[in-house]
Backbone as a ProteinNet text record, in pm:
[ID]
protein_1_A
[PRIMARY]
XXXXXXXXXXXXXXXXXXXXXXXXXXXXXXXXXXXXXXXXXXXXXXXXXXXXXXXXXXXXXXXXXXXXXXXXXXXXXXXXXXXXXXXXXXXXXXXXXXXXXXX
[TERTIARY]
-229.7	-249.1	-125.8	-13.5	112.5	127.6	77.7	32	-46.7	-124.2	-228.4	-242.1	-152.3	-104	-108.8	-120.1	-118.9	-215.2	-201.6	-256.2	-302.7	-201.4	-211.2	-157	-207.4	-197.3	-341	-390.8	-568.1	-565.5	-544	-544.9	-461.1	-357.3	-295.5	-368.8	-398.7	-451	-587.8	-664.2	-820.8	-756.8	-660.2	-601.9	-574.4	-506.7	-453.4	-580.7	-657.3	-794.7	-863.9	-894.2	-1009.5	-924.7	-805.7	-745	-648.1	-593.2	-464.3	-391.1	-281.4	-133.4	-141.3	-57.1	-58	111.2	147.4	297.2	292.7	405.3	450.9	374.4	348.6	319	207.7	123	9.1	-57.6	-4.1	-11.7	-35	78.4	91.9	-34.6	-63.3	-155.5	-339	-347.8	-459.6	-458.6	-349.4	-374.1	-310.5	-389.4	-346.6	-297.1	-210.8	-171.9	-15.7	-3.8	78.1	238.8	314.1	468.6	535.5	613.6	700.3	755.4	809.5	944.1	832.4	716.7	588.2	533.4	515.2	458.8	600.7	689.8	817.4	813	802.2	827.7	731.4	576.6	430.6	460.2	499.2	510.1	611.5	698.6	846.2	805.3	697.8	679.1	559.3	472	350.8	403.6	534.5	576.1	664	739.5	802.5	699.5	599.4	459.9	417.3	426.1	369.6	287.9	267.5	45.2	124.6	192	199.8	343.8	366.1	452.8	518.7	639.6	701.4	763.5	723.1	805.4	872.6	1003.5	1091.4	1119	1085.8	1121.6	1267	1354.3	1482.4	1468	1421.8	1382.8	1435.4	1414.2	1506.8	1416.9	1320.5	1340.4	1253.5	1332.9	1298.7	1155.3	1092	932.4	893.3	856.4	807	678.1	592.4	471.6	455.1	317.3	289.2	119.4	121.3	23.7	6.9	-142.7	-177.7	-131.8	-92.7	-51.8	-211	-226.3	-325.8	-338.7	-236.5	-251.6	-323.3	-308.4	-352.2	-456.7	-509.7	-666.2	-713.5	-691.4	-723.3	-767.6	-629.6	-637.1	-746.3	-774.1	-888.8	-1026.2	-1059.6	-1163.1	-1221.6	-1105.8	-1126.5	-1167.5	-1075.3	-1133.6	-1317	-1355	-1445.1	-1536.3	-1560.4	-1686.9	-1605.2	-1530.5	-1446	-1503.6	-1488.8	-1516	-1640.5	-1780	-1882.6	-1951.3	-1876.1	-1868	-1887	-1720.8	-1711.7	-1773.9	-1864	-1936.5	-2045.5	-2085.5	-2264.9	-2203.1	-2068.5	-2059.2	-2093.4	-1985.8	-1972.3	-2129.3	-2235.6	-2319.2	-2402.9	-2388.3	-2492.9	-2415.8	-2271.9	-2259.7	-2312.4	-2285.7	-2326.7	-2469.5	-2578.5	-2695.8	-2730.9	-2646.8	-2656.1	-2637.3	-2527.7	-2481.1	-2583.3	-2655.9	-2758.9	-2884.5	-2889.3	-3032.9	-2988.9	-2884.4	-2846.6	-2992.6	-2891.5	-2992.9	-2989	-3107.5	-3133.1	-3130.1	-3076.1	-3083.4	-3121.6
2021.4	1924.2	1836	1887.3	1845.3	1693.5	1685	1577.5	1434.4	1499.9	1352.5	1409.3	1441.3	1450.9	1306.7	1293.6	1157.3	1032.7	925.9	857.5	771.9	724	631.3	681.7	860.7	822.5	836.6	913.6	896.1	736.4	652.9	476.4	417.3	493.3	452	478.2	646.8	680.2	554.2	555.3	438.6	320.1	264.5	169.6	116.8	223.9	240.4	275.4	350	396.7	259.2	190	30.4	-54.7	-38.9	-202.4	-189.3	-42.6	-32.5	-59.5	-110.9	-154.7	-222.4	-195.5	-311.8	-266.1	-444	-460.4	-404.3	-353.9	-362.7	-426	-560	-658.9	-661	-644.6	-606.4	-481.8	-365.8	-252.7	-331.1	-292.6	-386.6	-474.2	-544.3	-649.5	-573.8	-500.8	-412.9	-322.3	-260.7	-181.5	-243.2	-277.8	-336	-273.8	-284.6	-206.5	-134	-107.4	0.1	-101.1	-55.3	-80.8	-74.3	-178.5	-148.1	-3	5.2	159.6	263.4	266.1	357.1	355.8	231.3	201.7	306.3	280.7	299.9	457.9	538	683.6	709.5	677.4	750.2	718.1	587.5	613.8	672.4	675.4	805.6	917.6	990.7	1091.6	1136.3	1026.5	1034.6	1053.4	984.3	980.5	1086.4	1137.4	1296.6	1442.6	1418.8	1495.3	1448.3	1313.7	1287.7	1242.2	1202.7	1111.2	975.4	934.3	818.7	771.4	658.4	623.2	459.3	482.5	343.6	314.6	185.9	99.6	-34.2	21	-90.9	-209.6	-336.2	-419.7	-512.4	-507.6	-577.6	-737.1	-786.9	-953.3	-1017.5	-1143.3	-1199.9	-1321.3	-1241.5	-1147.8	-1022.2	-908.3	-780.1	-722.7	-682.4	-687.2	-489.3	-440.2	-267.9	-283.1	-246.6	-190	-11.6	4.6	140.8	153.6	314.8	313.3	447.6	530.1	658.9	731.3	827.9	929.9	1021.5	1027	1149.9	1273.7	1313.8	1409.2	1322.4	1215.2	1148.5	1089.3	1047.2	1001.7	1111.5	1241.9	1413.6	1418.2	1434.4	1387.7	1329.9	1204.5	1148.9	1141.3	1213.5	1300.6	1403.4	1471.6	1605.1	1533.7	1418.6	1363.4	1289.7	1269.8	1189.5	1267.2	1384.1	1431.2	1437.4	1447.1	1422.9	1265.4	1174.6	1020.8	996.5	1067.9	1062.3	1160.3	1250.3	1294.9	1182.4	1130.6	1050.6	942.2	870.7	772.6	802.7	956.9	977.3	968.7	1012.2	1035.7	881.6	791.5	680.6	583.2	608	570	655.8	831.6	830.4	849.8	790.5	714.9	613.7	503.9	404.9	333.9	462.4	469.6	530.3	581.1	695.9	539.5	486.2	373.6	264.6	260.7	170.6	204.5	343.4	405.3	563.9	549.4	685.8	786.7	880.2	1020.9	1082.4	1086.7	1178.3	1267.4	1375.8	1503.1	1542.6
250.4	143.8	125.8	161.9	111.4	228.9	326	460.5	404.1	314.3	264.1	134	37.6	-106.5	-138.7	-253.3	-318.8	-290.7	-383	-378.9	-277.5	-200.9	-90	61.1	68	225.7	268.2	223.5	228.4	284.7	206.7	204.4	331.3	313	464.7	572.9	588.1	722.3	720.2	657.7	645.2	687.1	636.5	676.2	794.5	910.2	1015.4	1103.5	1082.2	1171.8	1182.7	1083.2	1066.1	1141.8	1142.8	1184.2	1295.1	1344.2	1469.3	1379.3	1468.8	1448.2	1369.2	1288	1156.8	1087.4	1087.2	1029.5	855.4	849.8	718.1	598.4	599.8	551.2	558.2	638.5	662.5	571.2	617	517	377	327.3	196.4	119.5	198.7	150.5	143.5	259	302.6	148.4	72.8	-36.7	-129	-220.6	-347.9	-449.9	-514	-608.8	-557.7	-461.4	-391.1	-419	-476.1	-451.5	-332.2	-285.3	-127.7	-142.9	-265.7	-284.6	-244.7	-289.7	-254.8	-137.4	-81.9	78	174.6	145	258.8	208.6	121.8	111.2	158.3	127.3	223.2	388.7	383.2	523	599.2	509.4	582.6	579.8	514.9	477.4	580.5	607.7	721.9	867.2	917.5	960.9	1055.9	912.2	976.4	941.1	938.4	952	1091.1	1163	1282.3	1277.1	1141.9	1165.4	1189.9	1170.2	1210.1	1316.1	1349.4	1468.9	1367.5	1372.9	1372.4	1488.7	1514	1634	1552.4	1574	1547.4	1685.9	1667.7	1777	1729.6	1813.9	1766	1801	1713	1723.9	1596.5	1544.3	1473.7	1411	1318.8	1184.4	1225.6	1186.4	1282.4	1252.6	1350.6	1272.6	1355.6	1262.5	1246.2	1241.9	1340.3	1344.1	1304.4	1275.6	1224	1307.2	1354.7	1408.2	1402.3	1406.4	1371	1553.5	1555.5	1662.8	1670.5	1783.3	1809.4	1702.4	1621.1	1492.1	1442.1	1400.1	1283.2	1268.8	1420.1	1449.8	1400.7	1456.7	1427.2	1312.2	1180.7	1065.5	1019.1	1033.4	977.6	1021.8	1123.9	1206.4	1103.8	1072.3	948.3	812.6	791.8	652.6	639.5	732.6	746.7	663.7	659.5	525.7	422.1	382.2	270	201.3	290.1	262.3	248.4	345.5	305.9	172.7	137.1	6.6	-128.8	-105.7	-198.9	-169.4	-68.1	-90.3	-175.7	-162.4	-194.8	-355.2	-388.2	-545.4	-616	-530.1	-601.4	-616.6	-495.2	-532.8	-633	-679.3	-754.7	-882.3	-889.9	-1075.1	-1075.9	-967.7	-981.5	-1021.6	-974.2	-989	-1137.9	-1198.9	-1344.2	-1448.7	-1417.5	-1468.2	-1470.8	-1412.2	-1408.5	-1515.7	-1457.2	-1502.2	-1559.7	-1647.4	-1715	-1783	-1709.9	-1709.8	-1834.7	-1866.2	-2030.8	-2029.5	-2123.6	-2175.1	-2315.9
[MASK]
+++++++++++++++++++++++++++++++++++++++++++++++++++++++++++++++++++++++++++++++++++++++++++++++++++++++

């Protein structure tokens, strides 16, 4: 649990599975809400767990890609009923909300 604890690595790994490689900036924009100081600890933290890979390229203005490692495809292999879980939930509030159930 302590691997995909919190809020936004669930969001990262989804992130990284839908789209590949994706810069910094990229990240970022893909999850709304998320703080840089917050983006840079999940991903330091995903990181020395191994779900994910930074490649630093030395160019000028220096640009870091992020990309899921074979754990981490793994990783979100395992989450996938987890996600179809929470789809069936969110559609049957969404459906209660419409057409709330009497008691």
């Amino acid at each position: 649990m302590d691997v995909i604890g919190g809020k936004w690595k669930a969001l990262i790994l989804w992130e990284l599975e839908n789209y590949g490689v994706r810069r910094f900036g990229e990240l970022r924009r893909g999850l709304p809400g998320v703080s840089e100081k917050m983006l840079i600890q999940q991903l330091r933290e995903l990181e020395e767990d191994g779900i994910v890979t930074r490649e630093v390229y030395r160019e000028v203005p220096p640009r870091v890609e992020y990309q899921l490692t074979e754990l981490g495809t793994a990783l979100n292999r395992a989450l996938e009923p987890l996600g179809d879980w929470g789809r069936d939930r969110i559609e049957r509030i969404g459906a209660n909300r419409v057409h709330p159930v009497t008691t």
